[in-house]
mmCIF file with all atom_site columns, C-alpha atoms in Angstrom:
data_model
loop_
_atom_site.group_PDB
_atom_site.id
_atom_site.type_symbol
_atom_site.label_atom_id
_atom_site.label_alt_id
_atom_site.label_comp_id
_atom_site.label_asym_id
_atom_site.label_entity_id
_atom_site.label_seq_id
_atom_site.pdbx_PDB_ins_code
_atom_site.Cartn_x
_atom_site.Cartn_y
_atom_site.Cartn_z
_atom_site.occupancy
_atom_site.B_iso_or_equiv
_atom_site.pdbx_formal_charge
_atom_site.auth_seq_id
_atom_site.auth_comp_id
_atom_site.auth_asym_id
_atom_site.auth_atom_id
_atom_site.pdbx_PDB_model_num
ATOM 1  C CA . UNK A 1 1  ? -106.869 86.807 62.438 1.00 48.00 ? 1  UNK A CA 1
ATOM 2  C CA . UNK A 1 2  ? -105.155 85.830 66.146 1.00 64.00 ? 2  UNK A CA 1
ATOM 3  C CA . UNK A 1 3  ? -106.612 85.505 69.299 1.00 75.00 ? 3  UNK A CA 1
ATOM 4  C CA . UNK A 1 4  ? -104.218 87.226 71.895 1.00 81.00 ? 4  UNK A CA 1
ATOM 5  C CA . UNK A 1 5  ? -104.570 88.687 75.264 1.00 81.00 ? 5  UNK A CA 1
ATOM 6  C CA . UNK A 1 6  ? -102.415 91.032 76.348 1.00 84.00 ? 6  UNK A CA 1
ATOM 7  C CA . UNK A 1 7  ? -101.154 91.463 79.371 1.00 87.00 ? 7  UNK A CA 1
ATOM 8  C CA . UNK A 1 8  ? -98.713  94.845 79.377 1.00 92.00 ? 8  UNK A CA 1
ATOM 9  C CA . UNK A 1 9  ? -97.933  97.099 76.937 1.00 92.00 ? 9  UNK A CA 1
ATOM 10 C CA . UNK A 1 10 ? -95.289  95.155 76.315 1.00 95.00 ? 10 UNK A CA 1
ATOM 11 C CA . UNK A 1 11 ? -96.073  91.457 76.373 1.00 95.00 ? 11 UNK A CA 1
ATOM 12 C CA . UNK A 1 12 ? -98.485  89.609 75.056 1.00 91.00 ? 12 UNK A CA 1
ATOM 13 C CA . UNK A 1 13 ? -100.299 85.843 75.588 1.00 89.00 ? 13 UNK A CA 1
ATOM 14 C CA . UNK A 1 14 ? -100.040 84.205 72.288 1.00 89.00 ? 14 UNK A CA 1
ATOM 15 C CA . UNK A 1 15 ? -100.981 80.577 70.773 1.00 87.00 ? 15 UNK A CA 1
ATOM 16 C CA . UNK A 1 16 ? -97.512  78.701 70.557 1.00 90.00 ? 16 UNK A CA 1
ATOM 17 C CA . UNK A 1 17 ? -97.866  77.417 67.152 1.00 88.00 ? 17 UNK A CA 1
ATOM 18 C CA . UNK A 1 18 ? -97.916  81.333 66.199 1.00 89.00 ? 18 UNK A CA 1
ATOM 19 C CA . UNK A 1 19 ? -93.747  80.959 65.230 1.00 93.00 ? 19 UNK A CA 1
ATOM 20 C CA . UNK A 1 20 ? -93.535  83.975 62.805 1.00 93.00 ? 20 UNK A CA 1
ATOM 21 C CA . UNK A 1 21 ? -96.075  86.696 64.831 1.00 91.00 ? 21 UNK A CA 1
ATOM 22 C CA . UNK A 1 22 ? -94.097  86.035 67.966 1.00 94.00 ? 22 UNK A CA 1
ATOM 23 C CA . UNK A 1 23 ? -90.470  86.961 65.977 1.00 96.00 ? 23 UNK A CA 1
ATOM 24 C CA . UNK A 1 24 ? -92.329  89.523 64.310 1.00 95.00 ? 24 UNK A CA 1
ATOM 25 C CA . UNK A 1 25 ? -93.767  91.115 68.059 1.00 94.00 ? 25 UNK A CA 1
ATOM 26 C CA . UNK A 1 26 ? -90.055  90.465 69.730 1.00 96.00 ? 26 UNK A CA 1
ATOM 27 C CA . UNK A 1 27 ? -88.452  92.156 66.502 1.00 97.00 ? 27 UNK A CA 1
ATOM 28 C CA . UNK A 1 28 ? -90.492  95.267 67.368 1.00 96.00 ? 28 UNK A CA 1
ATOM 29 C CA . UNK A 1 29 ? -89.889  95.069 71.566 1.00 97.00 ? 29 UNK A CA 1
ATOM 30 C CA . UNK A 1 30 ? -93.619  93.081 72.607 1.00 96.00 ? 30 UNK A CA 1
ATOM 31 C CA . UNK A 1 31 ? -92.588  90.002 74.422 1.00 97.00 ? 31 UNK A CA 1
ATOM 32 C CA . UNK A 1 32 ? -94.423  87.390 73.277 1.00 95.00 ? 32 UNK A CA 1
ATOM 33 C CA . UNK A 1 33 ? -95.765  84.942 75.925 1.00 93.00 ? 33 UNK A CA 1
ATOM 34 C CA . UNK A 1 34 ? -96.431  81.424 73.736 1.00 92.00 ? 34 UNK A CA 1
ATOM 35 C CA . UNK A 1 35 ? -99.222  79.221 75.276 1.00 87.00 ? 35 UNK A CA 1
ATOM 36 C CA . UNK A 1 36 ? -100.067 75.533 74.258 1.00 84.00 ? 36 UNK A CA 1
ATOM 37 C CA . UNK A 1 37 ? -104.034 76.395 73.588 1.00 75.00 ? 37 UNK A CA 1
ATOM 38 C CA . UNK A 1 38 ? -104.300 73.741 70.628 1.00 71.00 ? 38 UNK A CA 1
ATOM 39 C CA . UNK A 1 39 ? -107.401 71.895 72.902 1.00 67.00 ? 39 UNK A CA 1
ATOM 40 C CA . UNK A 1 40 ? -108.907 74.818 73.216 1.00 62.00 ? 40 UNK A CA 1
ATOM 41 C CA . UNK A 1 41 ? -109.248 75.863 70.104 1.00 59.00 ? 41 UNK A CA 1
ATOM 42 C CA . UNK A 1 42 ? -110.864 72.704 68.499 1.00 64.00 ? 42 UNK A CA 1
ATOM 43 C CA . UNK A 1 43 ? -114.233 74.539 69.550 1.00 63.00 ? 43 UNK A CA 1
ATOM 44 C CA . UNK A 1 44 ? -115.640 77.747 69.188 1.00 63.00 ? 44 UNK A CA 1
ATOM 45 C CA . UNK A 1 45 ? -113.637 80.892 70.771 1.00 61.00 ? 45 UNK A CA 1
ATOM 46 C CA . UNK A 1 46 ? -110.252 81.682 71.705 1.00 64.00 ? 46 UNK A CA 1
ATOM 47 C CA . UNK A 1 47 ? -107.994 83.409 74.321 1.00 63.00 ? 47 UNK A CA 1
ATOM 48 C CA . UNK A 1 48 ? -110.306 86.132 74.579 1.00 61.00 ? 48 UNK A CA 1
ATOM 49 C CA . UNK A 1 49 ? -113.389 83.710 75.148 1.00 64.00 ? 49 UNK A CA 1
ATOM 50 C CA . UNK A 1 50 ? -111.234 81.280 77.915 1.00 65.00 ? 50 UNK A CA 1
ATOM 51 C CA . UNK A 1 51 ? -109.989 84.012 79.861 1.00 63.00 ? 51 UNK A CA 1
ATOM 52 C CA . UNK A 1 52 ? -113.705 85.516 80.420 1.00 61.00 ? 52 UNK A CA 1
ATOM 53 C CA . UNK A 1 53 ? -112.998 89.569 80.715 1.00 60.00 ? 53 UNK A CA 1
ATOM 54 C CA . UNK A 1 54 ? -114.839 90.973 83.260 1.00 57.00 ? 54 UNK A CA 1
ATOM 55 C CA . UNK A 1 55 ? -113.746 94.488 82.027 1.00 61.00 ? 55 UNK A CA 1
ATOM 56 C CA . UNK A 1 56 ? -113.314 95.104 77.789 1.00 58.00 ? 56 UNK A CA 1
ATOM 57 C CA . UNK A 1 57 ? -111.040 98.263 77.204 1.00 58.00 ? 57 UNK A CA 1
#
């Protein structure tokens, strides 16, 4: 499983150790947005958790 957040249609925050999703989103027109979160993720949660959504579509 990845932890992403997106941010358009279109483009997408994702962990930049994630090498082979991000060819596979640009291969079918997301823009992946690559983010050192390798800190972060030594505990519990992930994008999802850090960013704090007020809103959940």
């Amino acid at each position: 499983m990845v932890n992403t957040v997106a941010l358009a249609p279109d483009r997408i925050i994702i962990d930049a150790r994630a090498i082979r999703l991000a060819e596979a989103l640009h291969a079918h027109g997301v823009e992946p947005v690559p983010l050192d979160f390798s800190e972060v993720t030594k505990f519990p949660g992930g994008f999802r958790c850090a960013t704090l959504p007020l809103r959940r579509g």
